Short mmCIF file of C-alpha atoms and ligand atoms in Angstrom, two decimals:
data_model
loop_
_atom_site.label_atom_id
_atom_site.label_comp_id
_atom_site.label_asym_id
_atom_site.label_seq_id
_atom_site.Cartn_x
_atom_site.Cartn_y
_atom_site.Cartn_z
CA UNK A 1 5.51 44.55 -55.60
CA UNK A 2 5.32 43.02 -52.14
CA UNK A 3 8.39 42.61 -49.99
CA UNK A 4 8.41 39.60 -47.73
CA UNK A 5 10.60 39.33 -44.70
CA UNK A 6 11.97 35.88 -44.07
CA UNK A 7 9.26 34.89 -41.62
CA UNK A 8 8.34 31.92 -39.54
CA UNK A 9 6.99 30.06 -42.54
CA UNK A 10 9.86 30.74 -44.90
CA UNK A 11 13.09 28.82 -44.51
CA UNK A 12 12.85 28.31 -40.75
CA UNK A 13 11.55 25.30 -38.89
CA UNK A 14 9.01 25.42 -36.06
CA UNK A 15 11.74 26.15 -33.55
CA UNK A 16 13.16 29.06 -35.50
CA UNK A 17 16.18 27.11 -36.73
CA UNK A 18 17.31 27.47 -40.34
CA UNK A 19 15.74 24.79 -42.50
CA UNK A 20 17.21 23.24 -45.61
CA UNK A 21 16.03 20.88 -48.33
CA UNK A 22 17.85 18.41 -50.53
CA UNK A 23 16.37 18.41 -54.00
CA UNK A 24 16.81 18.00 -57.71
CA UNK A 25 15.67 20.29 -60.49
CA UNK A 26 14.13 18.91 -63.68
CA UNK A 27 14.08 21.02 -66.82
CA UNK A 28 12.85 20.28 -70.34
CA UNK A 29 14.26 22.38 -73.15
CA UNK A 30 13.92 21.74 -76.88
CA UNK A 31 12.72 18.22 -76.10
CA UNK A 32 15.74 17.41 -73.94
CA UNK A 33 15.08 16.34 -70.34
CA UNK A 34 17.71 17.60 -67.94
CA UNK A 35 18.05 16.69 -64.28
CA UNK A 36 20.25 18.89 -62.09
CA UNK A 37 21.67 17.00 -59.11
CA UNK A 38 20.36 13.69 -57.85
CA UNK A 39 19.85 14.07 -54.12
CA UNK A 40 20.87 11.48 -51.54
CA UNK A 41 19.60 8.25 -53.08
CA UNK A 42 18.10 5.14 -51.53
CA UNK A 43 19.82 2.35 -49.61
CA UNK A 44 23.18 4.09 -49.48
CA UNK A 45 25.45 3.64 -46.48
CA UNK A 46 26.14 7.16 -45.20
CA UNK A 47 27.83 8.50 -42.09
CA UNK A 48 25.13 11.16 -41.69
CA UNK A 49 22.21 9.35 -40.00
CA UNK A 50 19.71 11.56 -41.85
CA UNK A 51 21.06 10.26 -45.16
CA UNK A 52 21.79 6.66 -44.24
CA UNK A 53 19.90 3.85 -46.02
CA UNK A 54 17.00 6.04 -47.15
CA UNK A 55 13.88 4.51 -48.62
CA UNK A 56 12.01 7.33 -50.36
CA UNK A 57 9.62 7.50 -53.31
CA UNK A 58 11.86 10.01 -55.13
CA UNK A 59 11.89 8.04 -58.38
CA UNK A 60 8.11 7.56 -58.42
CA UNK A 61 7.60 11.28 -57.90
CA UNK A 62 10.16 12.14 -60.56
CA UNK A 63 8.37 9.86 -62.99
CA UNK A 64 4.99 11.39 -62.13
CA UNK A 65 6.50 14.81 -62.82
CA UNK A 66 7.24 13.64 -66.38
CA UNK A 67 10.77 12.36 -65.91
CA UNK A 68 10.82 8.56 -65.91
CA UNK A 69 14.41 7.39 -65.48
CA UNK A 70 14.87 6.07 -69.02
CA UNK A 71 13.70 9.39 -70.56
CA UNK A 72 16.28 11.62 -68.85
CA UNK A 73 18.79 12.88 -71.43
CA UNK A 74 21.24 14.74 -69.19
CA UNK A 75 22.14 14.53 -65.51
CA UNK A 76 24.11 17.61 -64.45
CA UNK A 77 26.09 17.31 -61.22
CA UNK A 78 26.89 20.66 -59.59
CA UNK A 79 29.59 19.07 -57.44
CA UNK A 80 30.68 15.81 -55.92
CA UNK A 81 29.03 15.79 -52.49
CA UNK A 82 26.84 12.96 -51.20
CA UNK A 83 23.60 14.97 -51.21
CA UNK A 84 23.99 15.86 -54.91
CA UNK A 85 24.96 12.57 -56.55
CA UNK A 86 22.99 9.89 -54.66
CA UNK A 87 20.43 8.93 -57.29
CA UNK A 88 23.15 8.66 -59.92
CA UNK A 89 22.88 4.97 -59.12
CA UNK A 90 20.44 2.48 -57.66
CA UNK A 91 20.91 -0.95 -56.10
CA UNK A 92 19.70 -3.68 -58.48
CA UNK A 93 19.95 -6.43 -55.85
CA UNK A 94 23.49 -7.25 -56.82
CA UNK A 95 25.39 -4.03 -57.48
CA UNK A 96 25.06 -0.29 -58.01
CA UNK A 97 23.88 0.50 -61.53
CA UNK A 98 23.16 3.82 -63.29
CA UNK A 99 19.64 5.01 -62.44
CA UNK A 100 19.34 6.94 -65.71
CA UNK A 101 20.63 4.45 -68.29
CA UNK A 102 20.15 6.69 -71.33
CA UNK A 103 21.53 9.88 -69.82
CA UNK A 104 24.81 11.64 -70.30
CA UNK A 105 26.02 12.56 -66.82
CA UNK A 106 27.95 15.86 -66.85
CA UNK A 107 30.45 17.09 -64.25
CA UNK A 108 33.18 19.73 -64.45
CA UNK A 109 36.52 18.05 -65.11
CA UNK A 110 38.08 20.23 -62.38
CA UNK A 111 35.72 18.63 -59.87
CA UNK A 112 36.36 15.04 -60.91
CA UNK A 113 40.12 15.58 -60.94
CA UNK A 114 40.13 17.24 -57.53
CA UNK A 115 38.35 14.32 -55.86
CA UNK A 116 40.47 11.76 -57.65
CA UNK A 117 43.54 13.30 -55.99
CA UNK A 118 42.08 14.48 -52.67
CA UNK A 119 42.82 12.73 -49.44
CA UNK A 120 39.44 11.69 -48.18
CA UNK A 121 37.82 9.96 -45.27
CA UNK A 122 36.36 6.50 -45.80
CA UNK A 123 32.75 7.69 -46.01
CA UNK A 124 33.56 9.88 -49.01
CA UNK A 125 35.45 7.08 -50.71
CA UNK A 126 32.38 4.86 -50.25
CA UNK A 127 30.19 7.55 -51.80
CA UNK A 128 32.43 7.84 -54.85
CA UNK A 129 32.53 4.06 -55.20
CA UNK A 130 28.76 3.66 -55.08
CA UNK A 131 27.63 6.82 -56.89
CA UNK A 132 30.37 7.87 -59.34
CA UNK A 133 32.43 4.83 -60.32
CA UNK A 134 29.43 2.83 -61.66
CA UNK A 135 28.48 5.62 -64.07
CA UNK A 136 32.11 5.97 -65.16
CA UNK A 137 32.35 2.22 -65.69
CA UNK A 138 29.19 2.35 -67.81
CA UNK A 139 30.76 5.11 -69.94
CA UNK A 140 28.05 7.58 -68.99
CA UNK A 141 30.13 10.25 -67.21
CA UNK A 142 31.39 13.18 -69.27
CA UNK A 143 33.76 15.71 -67.73
CA UNK A 144 34.13 18.80 -69.92
CA UNK A 145 36.24 21.63 -68.58
CA UNK A 146 33.84 24.37 -67.46
CA UNK A 147 35.95 27.47 -68.06
CA UNK A 148 35.13 31.16 -67.63
CA UNK A 149 32.90 31.11 -70.71
CA UNK A 150 30.81 28.32 -69.25
CA UNK A 151 29.71 25.15 -70.98
CA UNK A 152 26.48 24.61 -72.89
CA UNK A 153 24.92 21.25 -72.07
CA UNK A 154 22.09 21.76 -74.51
CA UNK A 155 20.53 25.00 -75.81
CA UNK A 156 19.04 26.82 -72.82
CA UNK A 157 21.18 25.08 -70.19
CA UNK A 158 24.65 26.48 -69.45
CA UNK A 159 27.09 25.48 -66.72
CA UNK A 160 29.03 28.27 -65.01
CA UNK A 161 32.13 27.83 -62.85
CA UNK A 162 31.39 28.88 -59.25
CA UNK A 163 34.38 27.60 -57.26
CA UNK A 164 34.88 27.69 -53.52
CA UNK A 165 32.40 25.28 -51.95
CA UNK A 166 34.35 22.76 -54.00
CA UNK A 167 37.06 23.53 -56.59
CA UNK A 168 35.03 22.47 -59.63
CA UNK A 169 31.62 23.54 -58.37
CA UNK A 170 29.22 24.74 -61.07
CA UNK A 171 25.94 26.64 -61.09
CA UNK A 172 23.40 26.05 -63.84
CA UNK A 173 21.95 28.91 -65.89
CA UNK A 174 18.58 28.23 -67.54
CA UNK A 175 17.56 30.58 -70.35
CA UNK A 176 14.11 30.67 -71.86
CA UNK A 177 12.33 33.33 -73.89
CA UNK A 178 14.62 36.11 -72.69
CA UNK A 179 14.39 35.18 -69.01
CA UNK A 180 17.11 33.60 -66.90
CA UNK A 181 17.14 31.36 -63.83
CA UNK A 182 20.16 30.18 -61.91
CA UNK A 183 20.27 26.89 -60.02
CA UNK A 184 22.76 27.75 -57.30
CA UNK A 185 24.12 24.40 -56.24
CA UNK A 186 25.90 25.11 -52.99
CA UNK A 187 26.99 28.67 -53.80
CA UNK A 188 24.41 29.39 -51.12
CA UNK A 189 22.75 27.04 -48.67
CA UNK A 190 20.15 29.37 -47.20
CA UNK A 191 18.44 32.67 -48.17
CA UNK A 192 19.91 34.42 -45.13
CA UNK A 193 23.27 34.31 -46.92
CA UNK A 194 21.90 36.99 -49.24
CA UNK A 195 21.91 39.29 -46.21
CA UNK A 196 25.21 37.88 -44.96
CA UNK A 197 27.17 36.86 -48.09
CA UNK A 198 30.33 36.24 -46.10
CA UNK A 199 28.71 33.62 -43.92
CA UNK A 200 29.77 30.30 -45.38
CA UNK A 201 29.24 26.59 -44.94
CA UNK A 202 31.37 24.43 -42.66
CA UNK A 203 32.09 22.15 -45.61
CA UNK A 204 33.35 24.82 -48.02
CA UNK A 205 36.72 23.60 -49.31
CA UNK A 206 37.96 27.20 -49.77
CA UNK A 207 35.82 29.50 -47.65
CA UNK A 208 37.36 32.78 -48.87
CA UNK A 209 36.80 31.82 -52.51
CA UNK A 210 33.31 30.54 -51.69
CA UNK A 211 32.44 33.91 -50.12
CA UNK A 212 33.79 35.78 -53.14
CA UNK A 213 31.82 33.56 -55.52
CA UNK A 214 28.67 33.98 -53.42
CA UNK A 215 28.96 37.77 -53.42
CA UNK A 216 29.64 37.90 -57.18
CA UNK A 217 26.72 35.57 -57.89
CA UNK A 218 24.33 37.62 -55.76
CA UNK A 219 25.46 40.87 -57.37
CA UNK A 220 25.02 39.40 -60.85
CA UNK A 221 21.59 37.96 -60.03
CA UNK A 222 20.49 41.34 -58.69
CA UNK A 223 21.82 43.30 -61.67
CA UNK A 224 20.47 40.94 -64.32
CA UNK A 225 17.19 40.13 -62.54
CA UNK A 226 17.92 36.42 -62.62
CA UNK A 227 15.51 34.11 -60.83
CA UNK A 228 17.55 32.36 -58.17
CA UNK A 229 16.71 28.71 -57.48
CA UNK A 230 18.39 27.68 -54.25
CA UNK A 231 19.43 24.06 -54.30
CA UNK A 232 19.00 23.78 -50.53
CA UNK A 233 16.20 26.34 -50.12
CA UNK A 234 12.97 24.97 -48.73
CA UNK A 235 9.75 26.21 -50.29
CA UNK A 236 9.76 28.94 -51.60
CA UNK A 237 12.83 27.72 -53.46
CA UNK A 238 12.86 30.42 -56.14
CA UNK A 239 13.17 34.15 -55.69
CA UNK A 240 14.66 37.43 -56.75
CA UNK A 241 17.76 39.09 -55.38
CA UNK A 242 17.66 42.78 -54.60
CA UNK A 243 20.53 45.01 -53.53
CA UNK A 244 20.14 46.03 -49.88
CA UNK A 245 22.92 48.34 -48.76
CA UNK A 246 26.17 46.41 -48.92
CA UNK A 247 24.28 43.13 -49.02
CA UNK A 248 21.24 41.64 -50.72
CA UNK A 249 17.74 40.48 -50.02
CA UNK A 250 15.94 37.35 -51.22
CA UNK A 251 12.31 37.90 -52.15
CA UNK A 252 10.37 34.71 -52.85
CA UNK A 253 9.14 34.64 -56.43
CA UNK A 254 5.54 33.97 -55.48
CA UNK A 255 5.48 37.22 -53.50
CA UNK A 256 7.04 39.39 -56.16
CA UNK A 257 4.01 40.12 -58.30
ZN1 ZN B 301 24.75 20.37 -50.81
#
C-alpha cells in the first residue's frame, strides 16, 4: 500500500491554497438512478459572484454519464445550502421548474423545518424560492425524518443524520457487494480536516456539533474501512481514512492499491 501526502497536485491550487469542488454524485442501484446533491445550477441570482448566473454544461455531462434528467428516480439533498440544491430546478423561460420531473426529491424533515423557521438573509430566501418551493409546489419533495437508524431511500442507499453544519444535514451511505462508501455532504469540506477534525467551516450552524460529527464520522470510516467521497473534495474525491495518532489521514483511493 502506498501512502500519499497531500501534495501540490492533491487538493491545493497552484498557489498552495486549499481547493474545493462543487459536485453531484450519481449512483445506480437495482435499476434506480439516484443523484446526490444538485450543485449550483444555471442562471440563478446568487450573492456569491462565483455562483451567480452560471451557464455550465452540467446537464449535458450528466446525461452523457447515463443520467438524462427524465431518468433520475431520486434526488437526495444532503442539506439546504445554495451549492447543493441549485439544479433542483431550471429556468424554462417563464419560471423555475423541476429539472428532474420524474424524481422523488428527498430531504431530512429536520432540515426543511429548520429553514422554514430560520431568520434568513434575502439571498437565502431567494435560493429557497427558486430551488425548493418549485419542487414542493410540484409535489416532488419528500421529507422523511432521518433518525438515528437512518433512512433507506432505496436498497443500497441509506441516509444518515450528521448534524452540525446544518441541523438536518445528512450523509449518504452506499452499500454494494459488502463494501461501503459514504458521501460526506459538508461533514467535511477538505481532506485536511481529517488531520484537523476540529477545524470547521465558517458557515457551520453549530460548530461544536459539526466538529463532534466530523470526528465521529472519521472514526467510523477508519474502523469500518468505508470509502469516503468528499462532496467538496477536488480530484481525487474518494479515499480511505486511517487513524493517525489522535487524528486521521486521508489516502486517495487511487493510491491505496
Ligand atoms: Zn457545501
